[in-house]
Amino acid sequence: MSDTNPECSNLNALNTDVTESILSLLPIPSLVRFSTVSKLWRSIITSLPPSSSSPWLFLFGIHNTSSFHNQSFAFDPLSNSWLRLPFPSLPSLHLVGSDRFLFSTAPRFSFSPILKPNWRLTSPVRFARINPLLGVFPASSKLILVGGVGSIGGLVNIDDRSPVQIYDSTLDSWELCPPLPEAFRSNAHETLSSALCKSRFYVFDVSSCFISSFSLDTYTWSDVQTLRPPGLLFAFLNSCNDALVLGGMCNSDRGFSFNLWRVEEGSMEFSEIAIMPEALLFGLLVDCEDEDDGHRFRTLKCVGSGNLVYVFNEDGHKKYPACVCDIGVENGKCRWRSLPNLPSPVNNFHKLVSFCSTLSISDVFHSDEA
């Protein structure tokens, strides 16, 4: 006769199921702490299935002359807290972030998971790029490299007109495609914003408001259109919940405001979905004597993904203040809130790499533990 008590086994299984259900509701920073409670809890946590989550905001501050001053931060919207991340060793200072990865684009192209630094070189890129636009197509294991400036022997080639380059990770190979439309090329490394929506990679000029998209199905560019809501000073294009969202500064009869618009693919028709509260907007600004000077807004940047759009100030004098808008609230309403301050001390940087990405617990623990 077995010594095992069926009722006791069922109770243990029930307790494990309840524990798993509770832990699955917690933010990732809490799960990391609770994984040290016991081997059982660690096993449960590292075995949790991937779940949809609100995107985190990542900031990687790079100091050109002293790597000691480099810093990296991640904001978890569920716990409403910033985490200071160990700054990874870098193959170069030419970084781009997207979809849970950091990419070094020159002189050799390589990539690494954000939270588990492990740099992997790709086959040689045909044209090395500095400050390119980059998008990852998870469904096809491909990424697209657009714009930026050329790098030859470590030197910048400002007259470069290189084609779009697509990397296939399954084949470890690069493919050349038609370059950016001529309308974008004069400022291809300074004023371009991008958004990956479905099977199209959109490129938007922050200043001229030209927009075009590259189809991953046909490898062709769409006609160049203009996307400029009334009073727009500058804007950034994002992809949120499979829809295009434009976020930017306006100057209208109501004064300065930061607005969000939903943009229809194809027609480029737009509809306003949110306006940042004035108190939040002016809380992002560096003190300026001339209150009517629109140039003081030029250091604001907007990145978004999923249900969240983050707006922050890239000027280090105010230690990079930020706020966020939840555009996924029920009844079509949007909710703004400020983010807590970055954990001190915060250095000044020559370059700030910023992007959004969702995370799961498997991104935190090594694959042999998950």
Coordinates of C-alpha atoms in Angstrom, one line a residue:
M1 CA 0.0 0.0 0.0
S2 CA 1.3 3.4 -0.9
D3 CA 2.2 5.8 1.9
T4 CA 1.2 8.8 -0.2
N5 CA -1.9 10.5 1.0
P6 CA -4.0 11.5 -2.1
E7 CA -5.6 14.4 -0.2
C8 CA -2.2 15.7 0.8
S9 CA -0.9 15.5 -2.8
N10 CA -4.0 17.3 -4.1
L11 CA -3.6 20.0 -1.5
N12 CA 0.1 20.5 -2.4
A13 CA -0.9 20.7 -6.1
L14 CA -3.6 23.2 -5.2
N15 CA -1.2 25.3 -3.1
T16 CA 1.3 25.4 -6.1
D17 CA -1.4 26.4 -8.5
V18 CA -2.6 29.2 -6.2
T19 CA 1.0 30.4 -5.7
E20 CA 1.6 30.4 -9.4
S21 CA -1.6 32.4 -10.0
I22 CA -0.6 35.0 -7.4
L23 CA 3.0 35.3 -8.6
S24 CA 1.9 35.7 -12.2
L25 CA 0.2 39.0 -11.2
L26 CA 3.3 40.6 -9.8
P27 CA 5.7 42.9 -11.5
I28 CA 9.0 41.5 -12.7
P29 CA 11.2 43.3 -10.0
S30 CA 9.1 41.6 -7.3
L31 CA 9.4 38.3 -9.0
V32 CA 13.2 38.6 -9.0
R33 CA 13.2 39.2 -5.3
F34 CA 10.7 36.4 -4.5
S35 CA 12.7 33.9 -6.6
T36 CA 15.2 33.9 -3.7
V37 CA 12.6 32.7 -1.2
S38 CA 12.9 29.0 -2.0
K39 CA 13.8 26.6 -4.7
L40 CA 10.1 25.9 -5.2
W41 CA 9.2 29.5 -5.7
R42 CA 12.2 30.0 -8.1
S43 CA 11.1 27.0 -10.1
I44 CA 7.5 28.4 -10.3
I45 CA 8.7 31.9 -11.2
T46 CA 11.1 30.7 -13.9
S47 CA 8.4 28.5 -15.4
L48 CA 5.7 31.2 -15.6
P49 CA 4.3 31.3 -19.2
P50 CA 5.0 34.5 -21.2
S51 CA 2.3 37.1 -20.6
S52 CA 1.3 40.3 -22.3
S53 CA 2.7 43.3 -20.4
S54 CA 2.9 47.0 -20.8
P55 CA 6.1 48.1 -22.4
W56 CA 9.1 49.3 -20.3
L57 CA 11.0 52.4 -21.1
F58 CA 14.8 51.9 -21.5
L59 CA 17.4 54.7 -21.3
F60 CA 21.0 54.0 -22.1
G61 CA 23.2 57.0 -21.4
I62 CA 26.6 57.0 -23.2
H63 CA 29.5 59.2 -22.3
N64 CA 31.9 59.6 -25.3
T65 CA 35.2 60.0 -23.3
S66 CA 34.6 58.0 -20.1
S67 CA 32.8 54.7 -20.0
F68 CA 32.8 55.1 -16.2
H69 CA 30.0 57.6 -16.6
N70 CA 27.8 55.4 -18.8
Q71 CA 24.5 54.5 -17.1
S72 CA 21.4 52.5 -18.0
F73 CA 17.9 52.6 -16.5
A74 CA 14.6 50.7 -17.1
F75 CA 11.1 51.9 -16.0
D76 CA 8.6 49.2 -15.1
P77 CA 5.1 50.6 -15.5
L78 CA 3.5 47.9 -13.4
S79 CA 5.5 48.7 -10.3
N80 CA 5.8 52.4 -11.3
S81 CA 9.5 52.3 -10.5
W82 CA 12.9 52.8 -12.2
L83 CA 15.6 50.1 -12.1
R84 CA 19.3 50.9 -12.4
L85 CA 20.7 48.3 -14.8
P86 CA 24.4 47.2 -15.0
F87 CA 25.8 49.0 -18.0
P88 CA 26.9 46.3 -20.5
S89 CA 30.3 46.2 -22.1
L90 CA 29.9 47.6 -25.6
P91 CA 31.4 46.6 -28.9
S92 CA 31.1 50.3 -29.9
L93 CA 29.3 53.5 -29.0
H94 CA 26.9 53.3 -32.0
L95 CA 23.9 51.8 -30.3
V96 CA 20.2 51.3 -31.3
G97 CA 17.6 49.5 -29.2
S98 CA 14.5 47.6 -30.3
D99 CA 12.3 44.7 -29.2
R100 CA 14.3 43.4 -26.2
F101 CA 17.7 43.8 -27.9
L102 CA 20.6 46.3 -28.1
F103 CA 22.3 46.6 -31.5
S104 CA 25.8 47.9 -32.2
T105 CA 25.7 49.1 -35.8
A106 CA 29.3 50.0 -36.6
P107 CA 32.0 49.1 -37.4
R108 CA 30.7 45.5 -37.1
F109 CA 27.0 44.7 -36.7
S110 CA 26.2 42.8 -33.5
F111 CA 23.3 42.4 -31.1
S112 CA 22.6 41.4 -27.5
P113 CA 19.6 40.8 -25.2
I114 CA 19.0 43.9 -23.0
L115 CA 19.1 42.1 -19.7
K116 CA 21.5 39.3 -20.5
P117 CA 24.4 40.8 -22.3
N118 CA 25.8 38.3 -24.8
W119 CA 27.0 40.1 -27.9
R120 CA 26.7 38.1 -31.1
L121 CA 28.3 39.2 -34.4
T122 CA 26.3 38.9 -37.6
S123 CA 27.8 38.2 -41.0
P124 CA 29.4 41.5 -42.2
V125 CA 26.9 44.2 -43.0
R126 CA 27.2 45.4 -46.6
F127 CA 27.2 49.1 -45.5
A128 CA 28.1 50.0 -41.9
R129 CA 25.7 52.6 -40.5
I130 CA 25.8 55.2 -37.7
N131 CA 22.5 56.2 -36.1
P132 CA 20.3 54.3 -38.4
L133 CA 16.6 53.5 -38.0
L134 CA 16.1 49.9 -37.1
G135 CA 13.1 47.6 -36.9
V136 CA 12.7 44.0 -35.9
F137 CA 10.1 41.8 -37.6
P138 CA 9.7 39.0 -34.9
A139 CA 7.3 36.8 -37.1
S140 CA 9.9 36.5 -39.9
S141 CA 13.2 36.7 -37.8
K142 CA 14.3 39.6 -39.9
L143 CA 15.4 43.2 -39.1
I144 CA 15.5 46.2 -41.3
L145 CA 18.3 48.9 -41.3
V146 CA 17.4 52.3 -42.9
G147 CA 19.1 55.6 -43.2
G148 CA 21.8 56.8 -40.9
V149 CA 25.2 57.8 -42.1
G150 CA 27.9 55.7 -43.6
S151 CA 31.0 54.6 -41.7
I152 CA 34.2 53.8 -43.6
G153 CA 37.3 52.9 -41.6
G154 CA 35.7 54.6 -38.6
L155 CA 35.1 57.8 -40.5
V156 CA 31.7 59.3 -41.2
N157 CA 30.6 59.5 -44.9
I158 CA 27.9 62.2 -45.0
D159 CA 27.4 61.8 -48.7
D160 CA 26.5 58.2 -48.5
R161 CA 23.3 57.0 -50.2
S162 CA 23.3 53.4 -49.2
P163 CA 20.3 51.0 -49.8
V164 CA 18.0 49.6 -47.2
Q165 CA 19.5 46.5 -45.7
I166 CA 17.5 43.5 -44.4
Y167 CA 19.1 40.9 -42.1
D168 CA 17.7 37.3 -42.0
S169 CA 18.8 35.8 -38.7
T170 CA 17.9 32.2 -39.8
L171 CA 20.3 32.5 -42.7
D172 CA 22.8 35.0 -41.1
S173 CA 22.7 37.0 -44.3
W174 CA 22.1 40.6 -45.5
E175 CA 20.0 41.6 -48.5
L176 CA 20.1 45.0 -50.3
C177 CA 16.8 46.8 -51.1
P178 CA 15.8 50.2 -52.6
P179 CA 17.1 53.2 -50.6
L180 CA 15.1 55.8 -48.8
P181 CA 13.1 58.1 -51.1
E182 CA 15.1 61.1 -52.1
A183 CA 12.8 63.4 -49.9
F184 CA 14.3 62.0 -46.7
R185 CA 18.0 61.7 -47.6
S186 CA 19.3 65.2 -46.8
N187 CA 18.5 64.6 -43.1
A188 CA 18.7 60.8 -43.0
H189 CA 20.8 60.8 -39.8
E190 CA 19.2 63.6 -37.8
T191 CA 15.5 64.1 -38.0
L192 CA 14.0 60.8 -38.9
S193 CA 11.6 58.8 -36.7
S194 CA 10.3 55.3 -37.5
A195 CA 7.5 52.8 -36.5
L196 CA 7.1 49.2 -37.4
C197 CA 3.4 48.5 -37.9
K198 CA 2.3 45.0 -39.2
S199 CA 4.4 44.3 -42.2
R200 CA 5.4 47.9 -43.0
F201 CA 8.3 50.0 -41.7
Y202 CA 7.2 53.7 -41.6
V203 CA 9.7 56.5 -41.8
F204 CA 8.7 60.0 -40.7
D205 CA 10.7 63.2 -40.9
V206 CA 10.3 65.0 -37.6
S207 CA 10.6 68.4 -39.1
S208 CA 9.3 68.3 -42.7
C209 CA 6.5 65.8 -41.8
F210 CA 7.1 63.6 -44.9
I211 CA 6.1 60.0 -44.4
S212 CA 6.7 56.8 -46.4
S213 CA 6.7 53.1 -45.7
F214 CA 8.7 50.1 -46.8
S215 CA 6.8 46.9 -47.4
L216 CA 8.4 43.7 -46.1
D217 CA 6.2 41.8 -48.6
T218 CA 7.1 43.6 -51.8
Y219 CA 10.4 45.3 -50.7
T220 CA 9.2 48.6 -52.1
W221 CA 8.6 52.1 -50.8
S222 CA 5.2 53.8 -50.8
D223 CA 4.7 57.3 -52.2
V224 CA 5.9 60.1 -50.0
Q225 CA 3.0 61.8 -48.2
T226 CA 2.8 64.7 -45.7
L227 CA 1.5 64.1 -42.2
R228 CA 1.1 67.5 -40.4
P229 CA -1.7 68.2 -38.0
P230 CA -2.6 71.9 -37.6
G231 CA 0.0 73.9 -35.6
L232 CA 2.5 71.0 -35.4
L233 CA 6.1 72.0 -34.6
F234 CA 7.7 68.6 -34.6
A235 CA 6.6 65.0 -33.9
F236 CA 7.6 61.4 -33.5
L237 CA 5.9 58.4 -35.0
N238 CA 5.2 55.2 -33.0
S239 CA 3.4 51.9 -33.4
C240 CA 0.9 51.2 -30.5
N241 CA -1.4 48.1 -30.5
D242 CA -1.0 47.7 -34.3
A243 CA -1.9 51.3 -35.0
L244 CA 0.2 54.3 -35.9
V245 CA 0.3 57.0 -33.2
L246 CA 1.9 60.4 -33.8
G247 CA 3.1 62.4 -30.7
G248 CA 4.3 66.0 -31.0
M249 CA 4.4 69.6 -30.0
C250 CA 1.8 72.0 -31.3
N251 CA 1.5 75.8 -31.1
S252 CA -2.1 76.9 -31.6
D253 CA -4.5 79.6 -30.3
R254 CA -4.5 77.6 -27.0
G255 CA -0.8 78.0 -26.7
F256 CA 1.8 75.2 -26.6
S257 CA 0.6 71.6 -26.1
F258 CA 1.9 68.1 -26.6
N259 CA -0.7 66.0 -28.5
L260 CA -1.2 62.4 -29.6
W261 CA -3.0 61.5 -32.8
R262 CA -4.1 58.1 -34.2
V263 CA -3.1 57.8 -37.8
E264 CA -4.9 55.7 -40.4
E265 CA -2.6 53.6 -42.6
G266 CA -2.8 54.4 -46.3
S267 CA -4.8 57.6 -46.1
M268 CA -2.7 59.1 -43.4
E269 CA -5.8 60.7 -41.9
F270 CA -5.4 61.6 -38.2
S271 CA -7.6 62.0 -35.2
E272 CA -6.6 63.5 -31.9
I273 CA -6.7 61.1 -29.0
A274 CA -5.0 62.9 -26.1
I275 CA -3.4 66.2 -25.0
M276 CA -0.9 66.3 -22.2
P277 CA -2.0 68.2 -19.1
E278 CA -0.2 71.6 -19.0
A279 CA 1.3 71.0 -15.6
L280 CA 3.0 67.8 -16.9
L281 CA 4.3 69.5 -20.0
F282 CA 5.9 72.4 -18.3
G283 CA 7.3 70.0 -15.6
L284 CA 9.4 68.4 -18.3
L285 CA 11.1 71.6 -19.4
V286 CA 14.4 73.1 -18.4
D287 CA 13.9 76.5 -16.8
C288 CA 13.8 79.2 -19.5
E289 CA 13.3 82.9 -19.1
D290 CA 11.4 83.3 -22.4
E291 CA 8.2 81.4 -21.9
D292 CA 7.1 81.9 -25.5
D293 CA 10.2 80.4 -27.0
G294 CA 9.2 77.2 -28.8
H295 CA 12.8 76.1 -29.0
R296 CA 12.8 75.0 -25.4
F297 CA 10.6 72.1 -26.3
R298 CA 13.1 70.7 -28.9
T299 CA 14.7 68.4 -26.3
L300 CA 11.4 66.5 -25.8
K301 CA 11.2 63.1 -27.3
C302 CA 8.4 60.6 -27.6
V303 CA 8.6 56.7 -27.8
G304 CA 5.7 54.4 -27.6
S305 CA 4.6 50.8 -27.9
G306 CA 1.6 48.6 -26.9
N307 CA -0.7 50.7 -24.7
L308 CA 1.8 53.3 -23.6
V309 CA 3.4 56.4 -25.0
Y310 CA 6.4 57.9 -23.0
V311 CA 7.5 61.5 -23.3
F312 CA 10.7 62.7 -21.8
N313 CA 13.3 65.4 -21.9
E314 CA 16.7 64.4 -23.3
D315 CA 18.4 67.4 -21.7
G316 CA 20.5 66.2 -18.8
H317 CA 20.2 69.5 -16.8
K318 CA 16.8 68.3 -15.4
K319 CA 18.0 64.6 -15.1
Y320 CA 15.7 63.4 -17.9
P321 CA 12.2 63.9 -16.5
A322 CA 9.4 61.8 -18.1
C323 CA 5.7 61.1 -18.2
V324 CA 3.6 58.5 -19.8
C325 CA 0.1 58.2 -21.4
D326 CA -1.9 55.0 -21.2
I327 CA -3.9 55.0 -24.5
G328 CA -5.4 51.6 -23.7
V329 CA -7.8 52.7 -21.0
E330 CA -11.4 51.6 -21.4
N331 CA -14.1 53.8 -23.0
G332 CA -11.5 55.3 -25.4
K333 CA -10.0 57.6 -22.7
C334 CA -6.3 58.2 -22.2
R335 CA -4.6 58.7 -18.8
W336 CA -1.5 60.7 -18.2
R337 CA 0.9 60.5 -15.2
S338 CA 4.4 61.6 -14.4
L339 CA 7.2 59.1 -13.8
P340 CA 9.2 59.1 -10.6
N341 CA 12.7 60.6 -10.8
L342 CA 15.6 58.5 -12.0
P343 CA 17.5 56.9 -9.1
S344 CA 20.4 59.2 -8.1
P345 CA 23.1 59.9 -9.0
V346 CA 22.4 60.6 -12.7
N347 CA 25.2 61.6 -15.0
N348 CA 25.1 63.9 -18.0
F349 CA 25.6 62.0 -21.3
H350 CA 26.7 62.8 -24.8
K351 CA 24.1 60.4 -26.2
L352 CA 20.9 58.9 -24.8
V353 CA 19.6 55.7 -26.5
S354 CA 15.9 55.4 -25.7
F355 CA 13.3 52.8 -26.7
C356 CA 10.3 50.8 -25.5
S357 CA 10.1 47.0 -25.2
T358 CA 7.9 44.5 -23.5
L359 CA 9.6 42.0 -21.1
S360 CA 8.8 38.6 -19.7
I361 CA 10.4 36.7 -16.8
S362 CA 12.3 34.6 -19.3
D363 CA 14.2 37.8 -20.4
V364 CA 15.5 38.1 -16.8
F365 CA 16.6 34.6 -16.0
H366 CA 19.1 32.7 -18.1
S367 CA 17.7 30.1 -20.5
D368 CA 19.0 27.2 -18.5
E369 CA 16.9 28.4 -15.6
A370 CA 13.7 29.3 -17.5

